[in-house]
Amino acid sequence: MKRTIGYIVFFIGLACSWNSFSQESNVRIAPEGMQRAYIDKGDTIPMVRLRDVVIFPEYKFKNKKEQQQYTKLVRDVKRTLPYAKMVYETLIETYEYIETLPDDGSREAHLKRMEKELFKEYKPELKKLTLSQGKLLIKLIDRECNQSSYNLVKAYLGSFRATFWNAFAGMFGASLKTSYDPKGKDTLTERVVIMVENGYI
């Protein structure tokens, strides 16, 4: 039952991806053969996002236990970060198609079909997530989308269902209201995420 948290955060990721990208009003998918582009007064300007080069000082562990916790964190980030990014990228690829649908009902129906297909494809892996990895994924979704999973569920499914899913997650010691704090309690996680993103570890 603990692994059910993986299903919850995966759907939240879908919602967050759609919400996050739909707010970028000037960003559109460019014609075939090009990457994302910025459209300015009819001109299509290709966008190339270069990753910052970040150099961290060597991390010194206080003891063996702290080193083991760090090793586990690295493992968990490598396991969950691709899911947080994948749901975002998946919806970017379908953004133009969603925009052509006539009403909210059609868009919702399409997202439900997408959700079903993604669950079918990724269910075997999601079932393998541990509770700690599920909690981390909730945080990484917040990192990618800049808002909590609870607010995303509330916006898309309503207050009642958001409260229900948060209570359900609470049964397993998790909370959809968990936020990501890269300059506070999640400083070490942010360091690991950046290092994984840049291929340092």
Coordinates of C-alpha atoms in Angstrom, one line a residue, residues 24-136:
E24 CA 4.2 30.4 -20.5
S25 CA 1.9 32.4 -22.9
N26 CA 4.7 33.4 -25.3
V27 CA 6.3 30.0 -25.6
R28 CA 5.1 27.7 -28.3
I29 CA 6.3 24.5 -30.0
A30 CA 8.2 25.5 -33.1
P31 CA 7.7 23.9 -36.6
E32 CA 8.9 20.4 -37.1
G33 CA 12.7 20.0 -37.1
M34 CA 13.2 22.9 -34.6
Q35 CA 13.3 23.0 -30.9
R36 CA 11.2 25.2 -28.6
A37 CA 11.1 28.8 -29.9
Y38 CA 10.0 32.2 -28.8
I39 CA 7.5 33.9 -31.1
D40 CA 7.8 37.7 -31.2
K41 CA 5.6 39.7 -33.6
G42 CA 5.4 36.8 -36.0
D43 CA 9.1 36.0 -36.0
T44 CA 10.1 32.6 -34.7
I45 CA 13.3 32.8 -32.6
P46 CA 14.8 29.5 -31.6
M47 CA 15.4 29.0 -27.9
V48 CA 18.5 27.3 -26.6
R49 CA 18.8 27.0 -22.9
L50 CA 22.3 26.4 -21.7
R51 CA 22.8 24.9 -18.3
D52 CA 24.7 26.8 -15.7
V53 CA 28.1 25.5 -14.7
V54 CA 28.1 24.9 -11.0
I55 CA 31.2 23.9 -9.0
F56 CA 30.6 22.7 -5.4
P57 CA 33.4 22.4 -2.8
E58 CA 34.1 18.9 -1.6
Y59 CA 31.5 17.7 0.8
K60 CA 32.9 16.5 4.1
F61 CA 30.9 13.9 6.0
K62 CA 30.8 14.1 9.8
N63 CA 30.6 10.3 10.2
K64 CA 29.8 7.1 8.3
K65 CA 26.1 7.4 8.9
E66 CA 25.9 10.8 7.2
Q67 CA 27.9 9.3 4.3
Q68 CA 25.4 6.5 4.0
Q69 CA 22.5 8.9 4.1
Y70 CA 24.1 10.9 1.3
T71 CA 24.6 7.8 -0.8
K72 CA 20.9 7.0 -0.3
L73 CA 19.9 10.5 -1.3
V74 CA 21.9 10.3 -4.5
R75 CA 20.3 7.0 -5.3
D76 CA 16.8 8.3 -4.7
V77 CA 17.3 11.5 -6.7
K78 CA 18.6 9.5 -9.6
R79 CA 15.5 7.3 -9.4
T80 CA 12.8 10.0 -9.0
L81 CA 14.2 13.1 -10.9
P82 CA 13.6 11.6 -14.3
Y83 CA 9.9 11.1 -13.5
A84 CA 9.5 14.7 -12.3
K85 CA 11.1 15.9 -15.6
M86 CA 9.4 13.3 -17.8
V87 CA 5.8 14.4 -17.0
Y88 CA 6.7 18.0 -17.8
E89 CA 8.4 17.1 -21.1
T90 CA 5.6 14.8 -22.1
L91 CA 3.0 17.5 -21.8
I92 CA 5.2 20.1 -23.6
E93 CA 5.2 17.7 -26.6
T94 CA 1.4 17.6 -26.6
Y95 CA 0.8 21.3 -25.9
E96 CA -0.1 22.3 -29.4
Y97 CA -2.6 19.5 -29.7
I98 CA -4.3 20.4 -26.5
E99 CA -4.6 24.0 -27.7
T100 CA -6.6 22.8 -30.8
L101 CA -9.3 21.1 -28.7
P102 CA -12.6 23.1 -28.6
D103 CA -13.4 23.1 -24.8
D104 CA -12.3 22.2 -21.3
G105 CA -14.2 18.9 -21.5
S106 CA -12.2 17.8 -24.5
R107 CA -8.9 18.8 -22.9
E108 CA -9.8 17.0 -19.7
A109 CA -10.8 13.8 -21.6
H110 CA -7.5 13.9 -23.5
L111 CA -5.5 14.3 -20.3
K112 CA -7.3 11.4 -18.8
R113 CA -6.5 9.2 -21.8
M114 CA -2.8 10.4 -21.5
E115 CA -2.9 9.6 -17.8
K116 CA -4.2 6.1 -18.5
E117 CA -1.6 5.4 -21.2
L118 CA 1.3 6.7 -19.0
F119 CA 0.1 4.6 -16.0
K120 CA 0.0 1.5 -18.2
E121 CA 3.6 2.2 -19.4
Y122 CA 5.2 3.2 -16.1
K123 CA 3.1 1.3 -13.6
P124 CA 5.7 -1.5 -13.2
E125 CA 8.4 1.1 -12.2
L126 CA 6.1 3.2 -10.1
K127 CA 5.2 0.2 -8.0
K128 CA 8.8 -0.2 -7.1
L129 CA 9.1 3.3 -5.5
T130 CA 9.7 3.3 -1.8
L131 CA 7.9 5.7 0.6
S132 CA 10.9 7.9 0.9
Q133 CA 11.2 8.0 -2.9
G134 CA 7.6 9.0 -3.1
K135 CA 8.1 11.8 -0.7
L136 CA 11.1 13.0 -2.6

